XYZ file of C-alpha atoms in Angstrom:
348
model
C 1.201 -5.165 -21.795
C 3.178 -2.245 -20.409
C 2.664 -2.254 -16.633
C 3.631 0.443 -14.135
C 4.424 -1.321 -10.846
C 4.729 0.865 -7.751
C 6.429 -0.474 -4.633
C 8.419 -2.707 -6.970
C 11.364 -3.231 -4.598
C 9.203 -4.319 -1.680
C 8.491 -7.767 -0.273
C 5.413 -8.312 -2.443
C 6.367 -5.990 -5.302
C 9.581 -7.897 -5.994
C 7.654 -11.138 -6.556
C 5.036 -9.418 -8.699
C 7.749 -7.876 -10.882
C 9.308 -11.293 -11.449
C 5.946 -12.861 -12.350
C 4.993 -10.062 -14.721
C 8.325 -10.272 -16.546
C 8.045 -14.063 -16.736
C 4.599 -13.542 -18.256
C 6.030 -11.417 -21.055
C 4.903 -8.035 -19.755
C 6.957 -4.849 -20.054
C 7.349 -3.594 -16.483
C 8.057 0.007 -15.478
C 9.228 -0.555 -11.891
C 9.315 2.266 -9.332
C 9.762 2.498 -5.561
C 10.238 5.367 -3.097
C 12.629 3.190 -1.013
C 11.142 4.361 2.295
C 13.503 3.715 5.230
C 10.750 1.962 7.209
C 10.626 -0.722 4.516
C 14.164 -0.796 3.133
C 16.458 0.684 5.771
C 18.334 3.952 5.837
C 20.093 4.996 2.618
C 18.960 1.883 0.717
C 19.404 2.138 -3.053
C 16.825 0.643 -5.428
C 17.803 -2.336 -7.607
C 19.214 -1.437 -10.999
C 15.919 -2.106 -12.786
C 13.805 -0.070 -10.326
C 13.581 3.741 -10.495
C 13.337 5.773 -7.287
C 9.929 7.462 -7.532
C 7.749 8.786 -4.715
C 4.137 8.368 -5.833
C 3.297 11.672 -4.140
C 5.443 13.436 -6.767
C 3.001 14.234 -9.582
C 5.675 15.090 -12.148
C 7.619 11.885 -11.542
C 4.436 9.805 -11.705
C 3.395 11.525 -14.935
C 6.697 10.463 -16.524
C 6.369 6.900 -15.229
C 2.757 6.378 -16.362
C 3.240 7.668 -19.910
C 2.407 4.937 -22.418
C 1.342 2.477 -19.706
C -1.601 0.082 -20.224
C -2.248 -0.795 -16.579
C -0.956 0.309 -13.171
C -0.287 -2.244 -10.424
C -0.202 -0.111 -7.274
C 1.616 -1.822 -4.396
C 3.346 1.176 -2.810
C 2.060 1.855 0.705
C 2.975 2.265 4.331
C 1.817 -0.984 5.926
C 1.094 -2.422 9.373
C -1.477 -1.484 11.980
C 0.520 1.526 13.157
C 2.240 2.055 16.474
C 0.112 4.946 17.706
C -1.855 7.971 16.504
C 1.355 9.780 15.563
C 1.542 7.476 12.511
C -1.653 8.953 11.014
C 0.027 11.600 8.804
C 2.354 8.982 7.310
C -0.540 6.715 6.332
C -2.532 9.631 4.949
C 0.413 10.913 2.915
C 1.813 7.692 1.496
C -1.455 5.776 1.060
C -4.372 8.216 0.648
C -2.676 11.217 -0.983
C -0.277 9.183 -3.105
C -3.171 7.168 -4.530
C -5.029 10.366 -5.379
C -1.940 11.683 -7.197
C -1.553 8.413 -9.086
C -5.199 8.377 -10.196
C -4.961 11.966 -11.401
C -1.859 11.216 -13.453
C -3.407 8.054 -14.872
C -6.361 10.139 -16.028
C -4.035 12.654 -17.689
C -2.086 9.879 -19.426
C -5.200 8.092 -20.656
C -4.488 4.967 -18.599
C -7.769 3.475 -17.424
C -6.793 0.241 -15.680
C -5.681 -0.088 -12.053
C -4.816 -3.076 -9.887
C -4.797 -1.884 -6.270
C -3.203 -3.633 -3.300
C -5.871 -3.540 -0.606
C -6.164 -5.607 2.564
C -8.398 -7.757 4.713
C -8.208 -5.033 7.360
C -10.953 -3.113 5.532
C -13.453 -5.627 6.973
C -12.762 -4.672 10.569
C -13.557 -7.458 12.998
C -14.740 -10.010 10.435
C -17.976 -11.993 10.222
C -19.731 -13.838 13.020
C -22.769 -16.102 13.260
C -24.898 -16.762 16.323
C -26.407 -20.300 16.411
C -29.742 -18.788 17.398
C -29.788 -15.461 15.538
C -27.704 -15.951 12.394
C -25.326 -13.247 11.144
C -24.756 -10.654 13.845
C -22.519 -7.676 14.463
C -21.084 -8.662 17.844
C -20.608 -6.244 20.675
C -17.029 -5.259 21.539
C -15.263 -7.668 23.850
C -15.331 -6.458 27.440
C -12.244 -6.050 29.558
C -13.788 -8.323 32.218
C -14.265 -11.128 29.684
C -10.743 -10.687 28.313
C -9.233 -10.644 31.804
C -11.116 -13.870 32.546
C -9.789 -15.531 29.387
C -13.135 -15.416 27.568
C -11.866 -14.173 24.210
C -14.748 -14.940 21.853
C -17.297 -12.340 20.839
C -20.856 -12.533 22.106
C -24.172 -12.164 20.333
C -25.659 -8.692 20.866
C -29.118 -10.271 21.233
C -28.681 -13.298 23.487
C -25.188 -12.752 24.865
C -23.967 -16.224 23.868
C -20.586 -16.781 22.148
C -20.680 -16.526 18.353
C -18.818 -18.495 15.684
C -16.590 -17.075 12.940
C -17.611 -17.357 9.301
C -16.000 -16.636 5.933
C -15.990 -12.974 4.926
C -17.146 -12.196 1.401
C -16.323 -9.095 -0.603
C -19.774 -7.638 0.008
C -19.156 -7.290 3.742
C -19.287 -3.751 5.188
C -16.010 -1.854 5.347
C -15.296 -1.012 8.988
C -11.663 0.002 9.530
C -10.278 -0.403 13.045
C -6.715 0.910 12.565
C -4.924 3.758 10.830
C -3.707 1.377 8.151
C -7.221 0.027 7.629
C -8.624 3.548 7.313
C -6.032 4.345 4.643
C -6.851 1.172 2.706
C -10.561 1.992 2.737
C -9.689 5.494 1.534
C -7.628 4.062 -1.334
C -10.539 1.866 -2.384
C -12.981 4.779 -2.205
C -10.749 7.031 -4.305
C -10.362 4.227 -6.842
C -14.107 3.570 -6.935
C -14.888 7.244 -7.508
C -12.178 7.423 -10.206
C -13.603 4.345 -11.921
C -17.119 5.757 -11.990
C -16.033 9.190 -13.223
C -13.635 7.959 -15.919
C -15.108 4.616 -16.935
C -11.884 3.004 -15.795
C -11.360 -0.516 -14.484
C -10.212 -1.149 -10.907
C -9.355 -4.491 -9.333
C -8.856 -4.122 -5.562
C -7.040 -7.158 -4.183
C -7.737 -7.598 -0.480
C -4.674 -9.457 0.753
C -5.010 -11.576 3.830
C -1.981 -12.519 5.962
C 0.878 -12.522 3.458
C 4.068 -14.407 4.364
C 7.069 -15.913 2.633
C 10.811 -15.624 1.982
C 12.139 -12.076 1.979
C 9.544 -10.840 4.457
C 10.746 -7.853 6.535
C 11.740 -8.599 10.107
C 12.406 -6.705 13.330
C 9.992 -3.855 12.674
C 6.856 -2.862 14.601
C 4.951 -2.946 11.301
C 5.636 -6.622 10.531
C 2.945 -9.245 10.198
C 2.584 -11.867 12.919
C 4.405 -14.551 10.913
C 7.496 -12.344 10.635
C 7.245 -11.401 14.308
C 7.266 -15.094 15.242
C 10.197 -15.749 12.902
C 12.127 -12.782 14.277
C 11.694 -14.181 17.787
C 13.056 -17.548 16.689
C 15.997 -15.876 14.923
C 16.807 -14.065 18.173
C 16.822 -17.304 20.174
C 13.465 -16.515 21.784
C 10.103 -18.257 21.445
C 7.004 -16.991 19.629
C 4.697 -15.345 22.150
C 1.060 -15.949 21.290
C -1.596 -13.552 22.569
C -4.968 -14.580 23.987
C -5.404 -18.363 23.775
C -3.968 -18.669 20.273
C -7.349 -19.580 18.846
C -7.579 -16.479 16.649
C -8.383 -17.664 13.119
C -6.702 -16.160 10.060
C -5.914 -16.992 6.459
C -2.201 -17.049 5.609
C -1.420 -16.659 1.909
C 2.038 -17.162 0.409
C 3.684 -14.228 -1.346
C 4.006 -16.269 -4.553
C 0.234 -16.731 -4.596
C -0.241 -12.996 -4.040
C 2.011 -12.332 -7.037
C -0.029 -14.772 -9.116
C -3.243 -12.991 -8.105
C -1.796 -9.689 -9.305
C -0.821 -11.135 -12.677
C -4.331 -12.580 -13.020
C -5.787 -9.152 -12.213
C -3.497 -7.401 -14.697
C -4.582 -9.805 -17.409
C -8.291 -9.828 -16.490
C -10.834 -8.019 -18.613
C -13.016 -6.771 -15.776
C -14.940 -3.512 -16.005
C -15.782 -1.003 -13.301
C -14.714 -1.507 -9.690
C -14.256 -5.051 -8.385
C -12.820 -6.277 -5.088
C -11.430 -9.750 -4.454
C -10.130 -11.608 -1.428
C -6.610 -12.937 -1.955
C -6.255 -15.850 0.424
C -5.338 -19.520 0.672
C -8.856 -20.663 1.490
C -7.437 -22.757 4.352
C -8.004 -21.071 7.729
C -5.424 -21.610 10.441
C -5.153 -20.481 14.056
C -2.404 -18.192 15.265
C -1.245 -20.899 17.676
C -1.022 -23.386 14.804
C 1.133 -20.919 12.846
C 3.522 -20.491 15.783
C 3.585 -24.243 16.386
C 4.311 -25.008 12.725
C 7.274 -22.614 12.720
C 8.639 -24.062 15.950
C 8.229 -27.676 14.819
C 9.932 -26.985 11.499
C 12.939 -25.615 13.365
C 12.734 -28.430 15.894
C 14.015 -26.661 18.974
C 11.331 -24.689 20.864
C 7.590 -24.421 21.476
C 5.421 -21.293 21.379
C 4.363 -19.591 24.591
C 0.655 -18.832 24.949
C 0.625 -15.741 27.135
C -3.081 -15.078 27.647
C -2.268 -11.406 27.157
C -4.409 -9.307 24.854
C -4.312 -5.974 23.080
C -7.268 -3.634 23.072
C -8.785 -3.443 19.606
C -7.289 -6.686 18.300
C -9.519 -8.624 15.918
C -10.489 -12.081 17.182
C -11.176 -13.851 13.883
C -11.100 -12.800 10.230
C -11.136 -15.465 7.531
C -11.795 -14.918 3.843
C -14.043 -16.481 1.245
C -11.870 -17.255 -1.836
C -14.750 -18.078 -4.202
C -15.118 -14.789 -6.085
C -11.430 -14.541 -7.033
C -11.605 -18.095 -8.358
C -14.804 -17.493 -10.314
C -13.924 -14.121 -11.859
C -10.117 -13.949 -11.990
C -9.422 -17.655 -12.183
C -7.110 -17.263 -9.193
C -6.675 -20.103 -6.742
C -3.829 -20.250 -4.251
C -1.536 -23.224 -4.801
C 0.694 -23.062 -1.715
C -0.837 -24.950 1.199
C -0.112 -23.081 4.463
C 1.172 -26.331 5.995
C 3.883 -26.484 3.340
C 4.489 -22.745 3.050
C 4.932 -22.211 6.778
C 7.355 -25.130 6.989
C 9.458 -23.474 4.268
C 9.108 -20.053 5.903
C 10.514 -21.356 9.193
C 14.038 -21.306 7.763
C 13.665 -19.039 4.725
C 15.763 -15.857 4.544
C 14.127 -12.677 5.795
C 14.795 -9.098 4.769
C 17.150 -7.467 7.260
C 16.042 -4.973 9.905
C 14.550 -1.889 8.298
C 14.444 0.309 11.357
C 17.286 1.071 13.748
C 16.968 -0.757 17.039
């Protein structure tokens, strides 16, 4: 198939491009080369065209004759503060709307969209006495006292985390999350109005070689690695018991190829995860042990609005797409401890 891949020079896009080519697909690779992701004055690789997805004319040229679009281009991370809102809205919301319009004009009716676990908000929780509950926000007094777990809104007792399925409500808690929900909603509306197919891949915590470092938009794995590279120790917030799912970038690439090759109809969302939950403290410890020189520091500090636990259910992706992650986080994190990272994108 002829595949238009946006964000093709990025951390994830680079791996997807390699997998698609290895699979015999004809890839039209484009990237805006935003400084926040690639550094100032970075040039795209020879086989990647510089295209800003907000540019309708450039997108129209790129999408001509394409069978499916794999849309990875986005501004990522939780955002530093409210001043980041226009950037997310422009590069994620508006750019996706432009892309969908040009796909419609070109007669392309298949989209694979990079979404994120952040659309779920604070995750899923179960009270032993009351079942699934939407917990109340954590209070400052509890956090100051080191009581980090959510409480049941009915009985006030601590609740347990549970796997989040794709049918969970979408409740964004950051600028990035709001833009990802917007992308999904635009894609859903486009699918229903055109009869097109959309596969929204909700990535969980992606890590692996080539991950960007030294930027406020990095994931926690890269932040820990950057600290180790600088001769510091990973600083773990709260008690380190926050549960996440860390999925290797090679598995994310494989999920995208599976989605490109799938024959799904309408709008479908899938978790892209390892299926093996791990705590943030365990991630920091694994990186430190692999390097063999330091231990993580559990600070007890917290950030207002941070999500305590969010862990995905991998079953639907396995059942429908045939995707199952193959990199065990224990092995992948050991490799990641010394793997090369992408150099600083932002000036210090």
